[in-house]
Structures are given as structure tokens and as C-alpha cells.
Amino acid sequence: MGLVAEDVERLDDIVKRTRPLHRGDFLFREGDRFRSLYVVKTGSVKTFAPSPEGGEQVLGFHLPGEIIGMDAIDKDAHACSAKVLETSAICEIPFSRLEELTSIIPSLQHQMYRLLSKEIAQDTDMLLLLGKKNAEERLAAFLLSLSQRLHKRGLSPSDFYLSMSRHEIGNYLGLAVETVSRLFTRFQEDGLMRVDRKHIQLLDLTALESLVGGSGQGRRQQQQQT
């Protein structure tokens, strides 16, 4: 983060470390007053909002090291809910205290700007994904995103467990759950990955990247011809 040891200690002093949370626990609900940001230490969390049909629209999946709640800063209230997907350790950062620190630690303020910029970029990427990509490309991009984010945290980029259900993945990507299940089977048949329920092994990251780039259809046609 570019912080000196003394500044790290000052930031650490305001962090609240909650007890372990379990699947189904909420960090906050839609409409709750905004008080804190949350950092996933271990585990994972999904954010979602009510859908027009009366169900839920998944907005994102948050992995270790990622911050939740920044979208509530503007209106001082949460526009979505955050629910724990598996046993997780979460750190709570009271925003009023964080604001005080950013006013006297320039490098911390810069880091906050960077995180805000990153969140905007992720939202833009998601809009492009839903608007421009077909079903295969969406799922491949989702798997690659998980891989890259886990790798940044020093975790395996090719061998991991999905804490979210096929239904939740489909909801997030704008795909029917049947389509998601069919694509998992197809990717496994094509040698891109190995699937054992929620255990995922990515066998060919290069091919997945090519698929996202739009060359996957040609690759599949070549396989069918051989």
C-alpha cells in the first residue's frame, strides 16, 4: 500500500476483527445505514440486490483481500446486501475513523482513490461482458477472473473451490443455470478444466484466455474436425 510501519499500525488500530461468520450470515442488508467498509480476510461474500421479478440479482463475489461496501459512501446507505458464502473471517473498518486517517496519511488517501477507480473499472468490465460476450465467453471470463484474483493473494490460480452455486453464477452472468451446467461439462470435455462438484482445476488457462478473446469458437470447430 506504500504505507510506512507507523501508518500501518495506525490503520490496524481502527480495524475491528469480527468473530468467524458462517454461510448465510449478513454483513449488511439493503437500506442499512453505511457505517463501515469490510475486508474479506478468508472465505468469500456475495453482494446482491432485489430483482424486478422478486428474486435477487447477484452483483458480485468478493474474495480474500477485497473490500466491500464502497458503493454506499455516496448515499450513506447500502443499496445492496452482503451475505457470507462460506465460513469467513471479515475485518470491519469504521469509515469515520478511516476518513480521519486519510486526511493525515496521504499515501492512504491515494490507496482509497485507487480502490475506487478499480471498482469503477470492474463495473465497466462487467457491463462489457454482459453486453458483448456470448455464454461461453462469459463463463470463461468469470473463471479467469477468479483465477487472477486468487493468484494476487498468493493462492492457487488453477486449483480452487467454488463457494457459490451454479445458480448464483448464472444469475451473476445473466445465464440460465442449465446453460452454466452444460458449459462446465463442455469445458471439461474440451480439456479446459476438471470439475468435481465445487472443486475446479483449470487445465488450460491459455485456451480460456483465447475463448474470452473470441477465438474459442474456431478452436472448438477445429477439435470437432479432428
XYZ file of N, CA, C and O in Angstrom, residues 6 38 65 97 99 118 124 126 140 162 169 187 189 193 203 218:
64
model
N 4.637 2.807 10.813
C 3.847 3.565 11.792
C 2.416 3.777 11.294
O 1.445 3.661 12.053
N -15.811 -3.265 4.723
C -15.491 -4.613 5.174
C -14.433 -5.212 4.258
O -14.529 -5.078 3.034
N -8.930 -10.368 0.665
C -8.210 -9.144 0.325
C -9.067 -8.077 -0.313
O -8.605 -6.945 -0.510
N -13.568 6.752 11.085
C -12.182 6.674 11.542
C -11.229 6.630 10.354
O -10.132 7.214 10.396
N -11.717 7.980 7.415
C -11.651 9.334 6.851
C -10.651 10.196 7.623
O -9.903 10.981 7.025
N -10.569 1.193 -9.197
C -10.631 -0.227 -9.531
C -12.069 -0.727 -9.553
O -12.465 -1.500 -10.431
N -17.376 -1.462 -15.223
C -17.328 -1.279 -16.675
C -17.058 -2.600 -17.385
O -17.701 -2.932 -18.386
N -17.787 -5.552 -16.337
C -18.962 -6.410 -16.233
C -20.021 -6.013 -17.248
O -20.665 -6.872 -17.865
N -16.037 -18.319 -19.244
C -14.573 -18.351 -19.287
C -13.985 -17.110 -18.616
O -13.020 -17.201 -17.846
N -15.281 -23.533 -5.651
C -16.284 -22.503 -5.862
C -17.204 -22.454 -4.654
O -17.868 -23.438 -4.336
N -23.883 -18.324 -10.010
C -23.009 -17.956 -11.131
C -23.849 -17.529 -12.329
O -23.580 -16.505 -12.972
N -16.637 -27.537 -21.152
C -15.256 -27.137 -20.882
C -14.425 -28.327 -20.411
O -13.245 -28.455 -20.753
N -15.046 -31.527 -21.213
C -14.863 -32.390 -22.389
C -13.788 -31.844 -23.317
O -13.060 -32.610 -23.971
N -10.752 -27.776 -18.288
C -10.838 -27.818 -16.838
C -11.292 -29.193 -16.378
O -11.793 -29.994 -17.167
N -7.152 -26.456 -16.430
C -6.071 -27.212 -17.065
C -5.404 -26.458 -18.213
O -4.275 -26.777 -18.583
N -13.680 -20.971 -32.991
C -12.871 -21.601 -34.031
C -12.102 -22.781 -33.494
O -11.946 -23.801 -34.159
